[in-house]
Tab-separated table of C-alpha atoms and ligand atoms in Angstrom:
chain	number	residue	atom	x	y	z
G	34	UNK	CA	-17.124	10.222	-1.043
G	35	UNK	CA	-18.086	13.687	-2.192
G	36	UNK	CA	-21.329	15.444	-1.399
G	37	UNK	CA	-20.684	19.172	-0.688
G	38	UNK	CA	-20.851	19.468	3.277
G	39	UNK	CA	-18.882	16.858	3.523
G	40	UNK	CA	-15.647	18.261	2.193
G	41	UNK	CA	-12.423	15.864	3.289
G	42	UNK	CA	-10.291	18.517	2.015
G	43	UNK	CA	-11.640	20.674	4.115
G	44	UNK	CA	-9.480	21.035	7.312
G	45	UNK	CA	-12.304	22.712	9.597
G	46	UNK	CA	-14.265	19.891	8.505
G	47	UNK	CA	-11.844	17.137	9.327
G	48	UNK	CA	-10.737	19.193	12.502
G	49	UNK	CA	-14.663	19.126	13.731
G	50	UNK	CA	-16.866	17.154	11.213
G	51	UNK	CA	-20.098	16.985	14.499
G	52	UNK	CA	-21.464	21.269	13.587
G	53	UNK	CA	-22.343	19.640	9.799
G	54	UNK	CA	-23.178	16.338	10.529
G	55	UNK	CA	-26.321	18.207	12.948
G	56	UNK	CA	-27.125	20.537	10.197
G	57	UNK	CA	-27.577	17.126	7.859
G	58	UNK	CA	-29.314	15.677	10.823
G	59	UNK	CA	-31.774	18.497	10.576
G	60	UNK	CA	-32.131	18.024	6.704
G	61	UNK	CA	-33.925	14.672	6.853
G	62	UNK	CA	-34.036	10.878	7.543
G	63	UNK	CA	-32.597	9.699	4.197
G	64	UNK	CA	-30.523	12.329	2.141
G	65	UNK	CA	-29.611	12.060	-1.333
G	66	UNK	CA	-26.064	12.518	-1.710
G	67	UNK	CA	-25.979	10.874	-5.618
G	68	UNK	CA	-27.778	9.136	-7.780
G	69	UNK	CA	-28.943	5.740	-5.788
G	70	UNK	CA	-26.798	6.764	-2.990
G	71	UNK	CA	-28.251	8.376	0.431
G	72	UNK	CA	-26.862	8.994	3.983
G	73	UNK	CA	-28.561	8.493	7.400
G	74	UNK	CA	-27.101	10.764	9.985
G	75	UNK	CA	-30.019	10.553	12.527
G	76	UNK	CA	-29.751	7.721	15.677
G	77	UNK	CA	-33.020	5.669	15.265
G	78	UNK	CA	-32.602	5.747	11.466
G	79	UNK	CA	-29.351	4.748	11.543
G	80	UNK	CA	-30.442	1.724	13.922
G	81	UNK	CA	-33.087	0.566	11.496
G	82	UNK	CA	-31.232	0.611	8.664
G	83	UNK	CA	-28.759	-1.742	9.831
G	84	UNK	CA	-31.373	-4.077	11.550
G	85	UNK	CA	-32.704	-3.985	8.046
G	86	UNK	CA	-33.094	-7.154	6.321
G	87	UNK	CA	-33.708	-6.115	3.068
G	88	UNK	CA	-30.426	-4.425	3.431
G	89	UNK	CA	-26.758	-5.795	3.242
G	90	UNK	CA	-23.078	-6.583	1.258
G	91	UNK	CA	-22.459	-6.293	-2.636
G	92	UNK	CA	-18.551	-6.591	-2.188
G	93	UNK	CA	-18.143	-8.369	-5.198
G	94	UNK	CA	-20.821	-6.685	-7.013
G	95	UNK	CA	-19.589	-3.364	-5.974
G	96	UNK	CA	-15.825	-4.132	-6.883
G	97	UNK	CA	-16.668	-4.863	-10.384
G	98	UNK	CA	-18.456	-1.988	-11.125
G	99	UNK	CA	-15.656	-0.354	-9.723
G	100	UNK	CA	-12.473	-1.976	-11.314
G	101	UNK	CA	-14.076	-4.089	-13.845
G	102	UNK	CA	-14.843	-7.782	-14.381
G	103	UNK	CA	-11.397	-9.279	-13.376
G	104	UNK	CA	-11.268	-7.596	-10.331
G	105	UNK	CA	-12.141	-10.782	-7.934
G	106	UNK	CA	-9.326	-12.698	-9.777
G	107	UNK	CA	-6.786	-10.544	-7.872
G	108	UNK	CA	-5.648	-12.310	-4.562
G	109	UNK	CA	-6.765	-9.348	-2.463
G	110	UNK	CA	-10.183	-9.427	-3.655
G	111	UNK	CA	-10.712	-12.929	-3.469
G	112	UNK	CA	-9.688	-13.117	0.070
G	113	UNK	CA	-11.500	-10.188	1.089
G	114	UNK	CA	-14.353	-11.721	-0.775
G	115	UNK	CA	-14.300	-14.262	2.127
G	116	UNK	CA	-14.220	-11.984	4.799
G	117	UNK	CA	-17.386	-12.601	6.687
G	118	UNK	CA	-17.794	-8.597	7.842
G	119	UNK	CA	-18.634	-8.775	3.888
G	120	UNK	CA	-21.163	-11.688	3.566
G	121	UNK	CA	-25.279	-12.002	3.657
G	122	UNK	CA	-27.329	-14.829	4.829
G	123	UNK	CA	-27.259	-17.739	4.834
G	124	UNK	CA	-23.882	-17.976	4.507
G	125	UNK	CA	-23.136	-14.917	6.757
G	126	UNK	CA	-25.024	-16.879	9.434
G	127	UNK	CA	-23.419	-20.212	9.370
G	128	UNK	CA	-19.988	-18.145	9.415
G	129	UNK	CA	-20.665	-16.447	12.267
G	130	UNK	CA	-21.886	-19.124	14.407
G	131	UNK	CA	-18.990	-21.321	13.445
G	132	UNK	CA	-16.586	-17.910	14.318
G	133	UNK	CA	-18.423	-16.923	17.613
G	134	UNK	CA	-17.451	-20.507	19.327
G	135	UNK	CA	-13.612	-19.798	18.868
G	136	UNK	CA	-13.869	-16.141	19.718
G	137	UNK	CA	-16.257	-16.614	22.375
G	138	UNK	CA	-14.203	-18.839	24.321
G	139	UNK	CA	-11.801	-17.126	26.698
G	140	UNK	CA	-13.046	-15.364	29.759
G	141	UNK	CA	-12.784	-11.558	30.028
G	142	UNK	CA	-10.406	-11.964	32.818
G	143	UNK	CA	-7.959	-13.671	30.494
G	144	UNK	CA	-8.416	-11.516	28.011
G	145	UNK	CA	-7.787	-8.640	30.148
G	146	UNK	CA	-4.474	-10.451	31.634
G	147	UNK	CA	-3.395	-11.096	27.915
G	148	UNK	CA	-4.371	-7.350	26.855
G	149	UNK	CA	-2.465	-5.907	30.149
G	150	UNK	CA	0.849	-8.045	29.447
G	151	UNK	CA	1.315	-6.751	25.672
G	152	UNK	CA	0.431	-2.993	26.921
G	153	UNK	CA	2.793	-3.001	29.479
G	154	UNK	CA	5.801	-4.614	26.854
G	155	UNK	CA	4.814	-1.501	25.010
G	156	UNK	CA	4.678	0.850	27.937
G	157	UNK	CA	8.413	-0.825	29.285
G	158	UNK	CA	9.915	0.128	25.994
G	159	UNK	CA	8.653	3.942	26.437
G	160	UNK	CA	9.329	4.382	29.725
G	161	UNK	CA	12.714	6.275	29.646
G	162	UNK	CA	12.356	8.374	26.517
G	163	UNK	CA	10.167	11.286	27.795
G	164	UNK	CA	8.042	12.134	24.925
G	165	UNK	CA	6.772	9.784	22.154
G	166	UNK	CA	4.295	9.898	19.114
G	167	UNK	CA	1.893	7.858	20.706
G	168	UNK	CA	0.168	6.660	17.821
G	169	UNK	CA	2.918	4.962	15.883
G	170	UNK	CA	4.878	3.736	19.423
G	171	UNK	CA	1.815	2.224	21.045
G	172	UNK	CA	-1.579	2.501	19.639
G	173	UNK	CA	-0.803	0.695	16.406
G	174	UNK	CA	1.654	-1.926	17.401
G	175	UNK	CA	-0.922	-2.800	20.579
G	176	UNK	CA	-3.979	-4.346	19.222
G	177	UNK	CA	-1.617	-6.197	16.780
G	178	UNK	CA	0.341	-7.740	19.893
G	179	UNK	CA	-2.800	-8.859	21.268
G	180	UNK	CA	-4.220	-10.523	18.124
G	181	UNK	CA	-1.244	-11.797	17.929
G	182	UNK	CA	-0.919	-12.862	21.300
G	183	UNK	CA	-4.369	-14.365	20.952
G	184	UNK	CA	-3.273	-17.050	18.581
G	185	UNK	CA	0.175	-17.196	19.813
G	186	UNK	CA	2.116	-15.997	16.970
G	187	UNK	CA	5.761	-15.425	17.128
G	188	UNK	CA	6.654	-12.008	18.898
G	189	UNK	CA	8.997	-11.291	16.063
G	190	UNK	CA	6.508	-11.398	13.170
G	191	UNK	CA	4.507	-8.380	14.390
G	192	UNK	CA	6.208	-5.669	12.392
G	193	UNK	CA	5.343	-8.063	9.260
G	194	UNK	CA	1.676	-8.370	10.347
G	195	UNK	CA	1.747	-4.363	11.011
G	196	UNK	CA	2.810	-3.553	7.947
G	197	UNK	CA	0.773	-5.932	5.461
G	198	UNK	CA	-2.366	-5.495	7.470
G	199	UNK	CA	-1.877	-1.485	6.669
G	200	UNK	CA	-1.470	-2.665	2.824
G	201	UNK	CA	-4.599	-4.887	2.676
G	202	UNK	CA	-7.031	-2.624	4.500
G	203	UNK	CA	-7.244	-0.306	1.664
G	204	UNK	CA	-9.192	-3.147	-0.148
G	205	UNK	CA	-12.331	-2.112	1.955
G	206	UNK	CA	-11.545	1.668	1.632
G	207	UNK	CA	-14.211	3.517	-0.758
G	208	UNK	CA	-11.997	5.205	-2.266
G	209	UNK	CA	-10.696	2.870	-5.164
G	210	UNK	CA	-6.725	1.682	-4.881
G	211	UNK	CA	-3.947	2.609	-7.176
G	212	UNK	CA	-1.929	0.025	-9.169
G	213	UNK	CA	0.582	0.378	-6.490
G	214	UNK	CA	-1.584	-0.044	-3.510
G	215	UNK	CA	-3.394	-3.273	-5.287
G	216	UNK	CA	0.045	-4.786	-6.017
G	217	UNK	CA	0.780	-4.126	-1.922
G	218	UNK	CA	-2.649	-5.786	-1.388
G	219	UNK	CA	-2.243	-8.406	-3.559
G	220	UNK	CA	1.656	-9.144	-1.849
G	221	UNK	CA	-0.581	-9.099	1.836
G	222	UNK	CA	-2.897	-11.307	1.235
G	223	UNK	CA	-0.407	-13.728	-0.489
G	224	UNK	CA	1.479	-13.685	2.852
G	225	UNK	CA	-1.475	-14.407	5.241
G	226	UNK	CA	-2.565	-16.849	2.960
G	227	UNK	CA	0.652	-18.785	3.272
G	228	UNK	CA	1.934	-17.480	6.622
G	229	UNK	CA	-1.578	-19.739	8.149
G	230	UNK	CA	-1.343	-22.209	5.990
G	231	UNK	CA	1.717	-23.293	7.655
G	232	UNK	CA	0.497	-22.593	10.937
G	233	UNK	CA	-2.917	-24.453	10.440
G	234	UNK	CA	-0.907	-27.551	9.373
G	235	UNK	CA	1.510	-26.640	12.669
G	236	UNK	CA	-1.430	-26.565	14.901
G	237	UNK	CA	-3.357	-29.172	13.247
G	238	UNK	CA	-0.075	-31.433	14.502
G	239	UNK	CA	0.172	-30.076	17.875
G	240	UNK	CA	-3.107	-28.397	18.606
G	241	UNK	CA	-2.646	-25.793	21.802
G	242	UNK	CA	-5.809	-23.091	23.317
G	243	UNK	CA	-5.071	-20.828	20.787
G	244	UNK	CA	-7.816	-19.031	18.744
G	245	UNK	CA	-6.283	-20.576	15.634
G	246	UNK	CA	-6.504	-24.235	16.936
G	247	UNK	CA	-10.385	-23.193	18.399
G	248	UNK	CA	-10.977	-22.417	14.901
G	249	UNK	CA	-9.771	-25.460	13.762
G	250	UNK	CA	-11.798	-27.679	16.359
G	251	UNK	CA	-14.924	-25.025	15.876
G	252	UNK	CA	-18.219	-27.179	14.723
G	253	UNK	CA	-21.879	-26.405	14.756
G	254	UNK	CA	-23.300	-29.964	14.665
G	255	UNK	CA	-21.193	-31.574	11.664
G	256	UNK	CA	-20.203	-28.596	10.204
G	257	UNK	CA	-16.828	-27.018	10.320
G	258	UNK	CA	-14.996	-24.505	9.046
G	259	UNK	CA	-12.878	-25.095	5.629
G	260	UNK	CA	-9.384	-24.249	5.795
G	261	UNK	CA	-10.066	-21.484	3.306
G	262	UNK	CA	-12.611	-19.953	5.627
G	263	UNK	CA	-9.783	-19.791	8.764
G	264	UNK	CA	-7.385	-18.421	6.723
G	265	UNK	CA	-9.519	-15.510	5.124
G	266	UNK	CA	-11.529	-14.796	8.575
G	267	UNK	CA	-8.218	-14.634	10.578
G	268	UNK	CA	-7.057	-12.314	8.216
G	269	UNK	CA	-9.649	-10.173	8.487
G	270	UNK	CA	-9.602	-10.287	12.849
G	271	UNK	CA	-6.117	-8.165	11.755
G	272	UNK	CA	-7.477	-5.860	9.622
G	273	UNK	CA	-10.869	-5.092	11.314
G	274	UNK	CA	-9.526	-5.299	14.894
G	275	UNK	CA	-6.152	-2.653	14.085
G	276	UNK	CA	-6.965	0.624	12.391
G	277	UNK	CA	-10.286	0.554	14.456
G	278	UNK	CA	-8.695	-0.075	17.660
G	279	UNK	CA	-5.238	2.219	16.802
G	280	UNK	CA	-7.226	5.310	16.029
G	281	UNK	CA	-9.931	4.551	19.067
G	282	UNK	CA	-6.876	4.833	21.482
G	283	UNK	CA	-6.085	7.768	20.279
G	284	UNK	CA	-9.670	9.413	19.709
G	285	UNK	CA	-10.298	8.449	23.384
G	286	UNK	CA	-6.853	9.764	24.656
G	287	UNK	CA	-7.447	13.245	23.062
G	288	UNK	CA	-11.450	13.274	24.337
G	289	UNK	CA	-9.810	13.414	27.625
G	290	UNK	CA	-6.683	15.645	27.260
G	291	UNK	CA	-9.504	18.025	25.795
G	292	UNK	CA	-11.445	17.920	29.015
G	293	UNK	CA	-9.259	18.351	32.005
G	294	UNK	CA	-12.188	17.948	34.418
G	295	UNK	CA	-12.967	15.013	33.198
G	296	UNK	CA	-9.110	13.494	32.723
G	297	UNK	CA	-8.294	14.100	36.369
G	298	UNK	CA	-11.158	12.053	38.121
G	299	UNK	CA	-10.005	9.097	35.520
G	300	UNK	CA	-6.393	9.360	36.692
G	301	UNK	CA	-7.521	9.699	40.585
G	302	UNK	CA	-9.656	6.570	40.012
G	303	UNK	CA	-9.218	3.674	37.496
G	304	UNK	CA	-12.631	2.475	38.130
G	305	UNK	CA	-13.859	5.307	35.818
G	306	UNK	CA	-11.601	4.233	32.799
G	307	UNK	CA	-14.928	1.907	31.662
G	308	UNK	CA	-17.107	5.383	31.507
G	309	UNK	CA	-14.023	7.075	29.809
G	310	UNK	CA	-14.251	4.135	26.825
G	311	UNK	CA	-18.050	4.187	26.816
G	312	UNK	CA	-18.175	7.904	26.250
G	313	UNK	CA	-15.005	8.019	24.024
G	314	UNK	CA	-17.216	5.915	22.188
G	315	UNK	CA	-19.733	7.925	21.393
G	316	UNK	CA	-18.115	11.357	21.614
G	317	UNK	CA	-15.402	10.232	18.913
G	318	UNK	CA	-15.433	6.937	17.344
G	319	UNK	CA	-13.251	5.429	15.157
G	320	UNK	CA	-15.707	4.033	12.220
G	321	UNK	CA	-17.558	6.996	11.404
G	322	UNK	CA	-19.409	4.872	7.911
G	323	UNK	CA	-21.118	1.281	7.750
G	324	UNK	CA	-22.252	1.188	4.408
G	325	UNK	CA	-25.382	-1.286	3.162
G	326	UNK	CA	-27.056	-1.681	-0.511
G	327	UNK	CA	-30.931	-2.589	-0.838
G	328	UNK	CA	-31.456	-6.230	-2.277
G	329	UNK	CA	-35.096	-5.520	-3.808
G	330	UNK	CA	-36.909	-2.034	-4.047
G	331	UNK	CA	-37.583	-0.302	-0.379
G	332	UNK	CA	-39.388	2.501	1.342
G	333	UNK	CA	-36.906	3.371	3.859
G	334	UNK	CA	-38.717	6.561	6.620
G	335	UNK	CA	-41.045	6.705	3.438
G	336	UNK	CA	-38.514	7.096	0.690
G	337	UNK	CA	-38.211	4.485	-2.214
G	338	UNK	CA	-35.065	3.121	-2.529
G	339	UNK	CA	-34.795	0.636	-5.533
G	340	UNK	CA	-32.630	-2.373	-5.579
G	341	UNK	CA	-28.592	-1.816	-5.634
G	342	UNK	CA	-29.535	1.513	-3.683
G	343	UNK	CA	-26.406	2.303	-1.508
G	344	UNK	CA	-27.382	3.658	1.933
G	345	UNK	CA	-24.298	5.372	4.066
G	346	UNK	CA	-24.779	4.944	7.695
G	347	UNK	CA	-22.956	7.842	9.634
G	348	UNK	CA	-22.092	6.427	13.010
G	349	UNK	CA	-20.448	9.350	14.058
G	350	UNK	CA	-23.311	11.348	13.701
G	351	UNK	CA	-25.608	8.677	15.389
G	352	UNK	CA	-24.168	9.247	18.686
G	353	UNK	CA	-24.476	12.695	18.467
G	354	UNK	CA	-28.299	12.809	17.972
G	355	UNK	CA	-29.910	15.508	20.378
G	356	UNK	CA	-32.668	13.132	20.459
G	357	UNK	CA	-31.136	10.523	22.501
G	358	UNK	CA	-28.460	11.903	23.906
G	359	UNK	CA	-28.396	14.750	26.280
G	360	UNK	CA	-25.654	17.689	25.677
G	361	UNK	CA	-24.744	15.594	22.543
G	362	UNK	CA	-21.545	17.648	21.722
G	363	UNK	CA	-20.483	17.462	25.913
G	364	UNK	CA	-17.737	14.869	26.802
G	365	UNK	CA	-19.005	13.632	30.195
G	366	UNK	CA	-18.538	10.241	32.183
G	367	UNK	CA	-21.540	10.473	34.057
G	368	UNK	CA	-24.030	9.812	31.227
G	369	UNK	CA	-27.602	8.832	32.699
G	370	UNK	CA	-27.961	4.774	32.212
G	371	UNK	CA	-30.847	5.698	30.392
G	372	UNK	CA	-29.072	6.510	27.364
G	373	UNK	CA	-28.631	4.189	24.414
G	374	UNK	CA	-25.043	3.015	24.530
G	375	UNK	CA	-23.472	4.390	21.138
G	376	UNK	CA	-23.582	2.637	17.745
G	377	UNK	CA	-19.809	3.081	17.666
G	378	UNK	CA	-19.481	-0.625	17.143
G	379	UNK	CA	-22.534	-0.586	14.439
G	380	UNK	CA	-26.033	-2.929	14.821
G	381	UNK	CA	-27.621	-6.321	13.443
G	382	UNK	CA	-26.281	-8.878	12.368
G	383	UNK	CA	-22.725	-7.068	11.566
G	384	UNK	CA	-22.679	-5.745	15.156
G	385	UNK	CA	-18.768	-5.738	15.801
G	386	UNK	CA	-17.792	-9.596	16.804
G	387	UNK	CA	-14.574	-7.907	18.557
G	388	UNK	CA	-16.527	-5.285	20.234
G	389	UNK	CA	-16.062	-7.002	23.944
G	390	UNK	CA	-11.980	-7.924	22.937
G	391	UNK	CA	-12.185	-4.117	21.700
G	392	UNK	CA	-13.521	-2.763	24.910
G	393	UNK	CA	-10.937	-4.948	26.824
G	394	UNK	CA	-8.070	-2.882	25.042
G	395	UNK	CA	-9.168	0.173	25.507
G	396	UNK	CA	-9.579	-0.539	29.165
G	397	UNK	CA	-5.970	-2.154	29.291
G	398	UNK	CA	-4.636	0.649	27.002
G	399	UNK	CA	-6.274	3.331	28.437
G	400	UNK	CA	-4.749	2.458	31.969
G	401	UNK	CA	-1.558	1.451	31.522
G	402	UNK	CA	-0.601	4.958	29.407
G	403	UNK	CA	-2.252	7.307	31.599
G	404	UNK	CA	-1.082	5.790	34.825
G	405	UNK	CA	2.362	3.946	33.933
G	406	UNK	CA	2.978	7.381	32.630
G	407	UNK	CA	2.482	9.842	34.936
G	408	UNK	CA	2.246	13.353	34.056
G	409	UNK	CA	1.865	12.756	30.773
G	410	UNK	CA	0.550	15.839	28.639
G	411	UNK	CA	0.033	16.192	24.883
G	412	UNK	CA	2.526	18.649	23.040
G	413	UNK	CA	0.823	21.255	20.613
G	414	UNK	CA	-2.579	19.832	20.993
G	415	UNK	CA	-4.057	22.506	19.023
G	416	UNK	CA	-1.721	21.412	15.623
G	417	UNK	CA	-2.869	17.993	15.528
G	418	UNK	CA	-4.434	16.670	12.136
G	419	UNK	CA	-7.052	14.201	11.434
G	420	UNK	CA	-6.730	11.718	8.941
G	421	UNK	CA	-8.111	12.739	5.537
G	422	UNK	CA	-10.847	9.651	5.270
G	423	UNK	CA	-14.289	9.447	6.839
G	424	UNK	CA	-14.723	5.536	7.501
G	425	UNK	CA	-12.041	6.066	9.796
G	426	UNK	CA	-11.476	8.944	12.052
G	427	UNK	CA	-8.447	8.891	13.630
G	428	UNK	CA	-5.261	11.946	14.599
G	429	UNK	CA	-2.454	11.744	12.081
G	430	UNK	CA	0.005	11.707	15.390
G	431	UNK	CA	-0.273	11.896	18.747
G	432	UNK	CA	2.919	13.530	20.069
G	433	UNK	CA	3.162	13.527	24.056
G	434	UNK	CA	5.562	14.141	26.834
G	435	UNK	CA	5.777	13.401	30.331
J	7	HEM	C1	-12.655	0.169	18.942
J	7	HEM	C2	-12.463	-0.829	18.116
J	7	HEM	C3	-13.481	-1.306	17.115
J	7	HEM	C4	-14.491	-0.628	16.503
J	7	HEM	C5	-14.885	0.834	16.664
J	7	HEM	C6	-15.150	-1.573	15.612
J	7	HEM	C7	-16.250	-1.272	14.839
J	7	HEM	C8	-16.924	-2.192	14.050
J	7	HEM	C9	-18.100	-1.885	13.278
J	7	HEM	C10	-18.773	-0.514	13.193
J	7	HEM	C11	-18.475	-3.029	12.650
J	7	HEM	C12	-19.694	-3.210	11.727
J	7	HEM	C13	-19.402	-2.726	10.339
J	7	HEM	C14	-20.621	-2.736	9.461
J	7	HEM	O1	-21.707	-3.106	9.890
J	7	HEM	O2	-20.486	-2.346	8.291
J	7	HEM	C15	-17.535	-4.057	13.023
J	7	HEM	C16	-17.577	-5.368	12.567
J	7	HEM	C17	-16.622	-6.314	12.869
J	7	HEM	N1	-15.566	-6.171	13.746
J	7	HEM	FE1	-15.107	-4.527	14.811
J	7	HEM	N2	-14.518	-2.780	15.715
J	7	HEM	C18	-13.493	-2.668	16.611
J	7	HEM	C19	-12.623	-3.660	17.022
J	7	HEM	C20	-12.637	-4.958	16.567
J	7	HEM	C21	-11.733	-6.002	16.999
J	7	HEM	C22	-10.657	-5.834	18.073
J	7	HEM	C23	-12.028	-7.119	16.270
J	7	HEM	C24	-11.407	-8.480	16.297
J	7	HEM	C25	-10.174	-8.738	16.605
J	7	HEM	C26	-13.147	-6.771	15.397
J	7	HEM	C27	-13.743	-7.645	14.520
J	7	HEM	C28	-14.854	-7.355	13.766
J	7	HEM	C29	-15.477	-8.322	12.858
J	7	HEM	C30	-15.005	-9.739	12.578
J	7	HEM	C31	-16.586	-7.664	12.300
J	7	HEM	C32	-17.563	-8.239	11.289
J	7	HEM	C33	-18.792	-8.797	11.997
J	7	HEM	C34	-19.833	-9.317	11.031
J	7	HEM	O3	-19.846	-8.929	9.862
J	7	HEM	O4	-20.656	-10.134	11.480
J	7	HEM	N3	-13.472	-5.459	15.603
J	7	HEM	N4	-16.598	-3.528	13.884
């Protein structure tokens, strides 16, 4: 994306992108950033506009414009194409009610026992080596385990699902991919696709309380989800429930190692690692863009927007709005109930369908690495980098000591 405050290759920018995202907020509801394309920075706007039904997806759309007409031919794109984070209604509807059941089924409480077990495997493996890049030796390799956990896939394959979840994410990246990266893509998707497949047919034999077999036995009334469906939409629980959740961990680790005052009431008291995630939330979220295009011609706060108009919600920005949230730019657990909770996991009918599992992990995550490791302290916190993308804000590394 390129519209001139927002500079990526800007490192103050990246560093601290909240001081222009208010001055934008002050510019207006709805600003034009291209032709047909606009950005929403301010809270209420931002809520609209994805409550919106004249608003949604144009994956495929979109994709050809961008690669050209045989793009949806590729195995990537096809599977993606499936993906309900990327469908309308009717069909996103039926999806999601079909997807719900099987996701909705296990308690928090099991969850939370799952999510503790695979953060503590992580935590064992640490334990003697005194410092660590957190990011690549737990954050990323954690909410895999627990997907992974979740439909009881073999411990070994997680390095596999690691790595080709990293190669197919960059489908849904706005920034288009290079032969290279669509070959890895294309590679991915091939291996989910086959990889369940397999294991559909496996569980379809001996079915278990897995999500995979839930999925299987999933039905609203007589309807039930194809096999193509489960393999596309499991496929996509790995890539929408890892980079989100890996760079969360870390945006909520450094909130706190940047506020001392708040950190050491957290540590003292576990209780308060549920504020720490709410207001890690908001203060520095992971998924700083939801994008939507306009189905017919709109007024959106009074401006037309004509049909195939792209509108850029800025999450980030969101749940910094003045307007709603006291002391935006102050990290502080004690926010009055009062307060909106953040649109870190987005609104409407996308809202996040992982956004309880997510919470869960950040709870789990959040605990065992700032108790199991005690005295733990980042090293050269001032030298960290951000990633150079803005759908995804997340540190580059994470190295710590204790
Ligand atoms: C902190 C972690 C997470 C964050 C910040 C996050 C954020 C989001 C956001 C903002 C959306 C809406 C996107 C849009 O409207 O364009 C979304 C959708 C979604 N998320 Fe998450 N997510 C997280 C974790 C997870 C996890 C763990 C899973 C599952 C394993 C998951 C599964 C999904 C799915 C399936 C959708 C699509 C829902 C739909 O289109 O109806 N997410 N997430």
């Amino acid at each position: 994306m390129s519209f001139q405050p927002i500079d990526l290759a800007n490192p103050d920018f990246l560093a601290d992108p909240y001081p222009t995202y208010a001055r934008l907020r002050d510019m207006g509801p709805l600003l034009p950033m291209a032709p047909g394309v606009w950005l929403v920075t301010r809270h209420g706007v931002a809520d609209t506009v994805l409550r919106n039904p004249g608003l949604g997806r144009d994956f495929a759309a979109s994709a050809v414009r961008r690669y050209g007409p045989h793009i949806m031919d590729e195995p990537a794109f096809r599977m993606v194409g499936r993906f309900l984070l990327l469908m309308n209604p009717p069909e996103h509807t039926r999806l999601r009610t079909l997807l719900s059941k099987a996701f909705g089924v296990k308690q928090a409480a099991e969850l939370r026992r799952l999510a503790m077990t695979e953060a503590e495997r992580l935590l064992a493996k640490l334990k003697g080596r005194g410092t660590a890049d957190l990011v690549s030796a737990f954050n990323y390799p954690f909410p895999i385990a627990v997907i992974c956990a979740l439909m009881n896939l073999s411990q070994a394959d997680r390095p596999l699902f690691e790595r080709e979840t990293r190669a197919l994410v960059k489908v849904l990246e706005i920034t288009p991919l290079n032969p290279e990266e669509l070959a890895a893509a294309n590679r991915a998707a091939e291996l989910f696709e086959d990889y369940f497949r397999h294991l559909l047919a496996a569980r379809r034999r001996a079915p278990g309380a897995d999500l995979i077999s839930l999925l299987l036995r999933a039905e609203e009334g007589t309807d039930r989800l194809s096999e193509d469906e489960i393999i596309a939409n499991i496929t996509l629980l790995f890539l929408a429930g890892h980079e989100t959740t890996a760079n969360m961990l870390g945006n909520a680790l450094w909130s706190l190692f940047r506020h001392p005052a708040e950190l050491a009431p957290v540590r003292a008291d576990p209780e308060l690692i549920g504020a720490a995630v709410d207001e890690s939330l908001r203060y520095e979220p992971s998924v700083h863009i939801a994008a939507r295009t306009a189905f017919r011609d709109l007024s959106v706060e009074g401006i037309a927007v004509p049909a195939g108009g792209l509108i850029y919600v800025n999450l980030g920005a969101a749940n910094r709005d003045a307007s709603v949230y006291a002391e935006p730019d102050r990290f502080r657990l004690d926010r009055p109930s009062s307060e909106p909770k953040a649109l870190a996991f987005g609104g409407g009918i996308h809202y996040c369908l992982g956004a309880r599992l997510a919470r869960i992990e950040l709870e789990c995550g959040l605990a065992t690495i700032l108790l199991g490791l005690p005295g733990l302290r980042p090293e050269n916190p001032d030298g960290l980098r951000w990633k150079p993308t803005l759908t995804i804000r997340g540190l580059e590394t994470l190295p710590v000591s204790w």
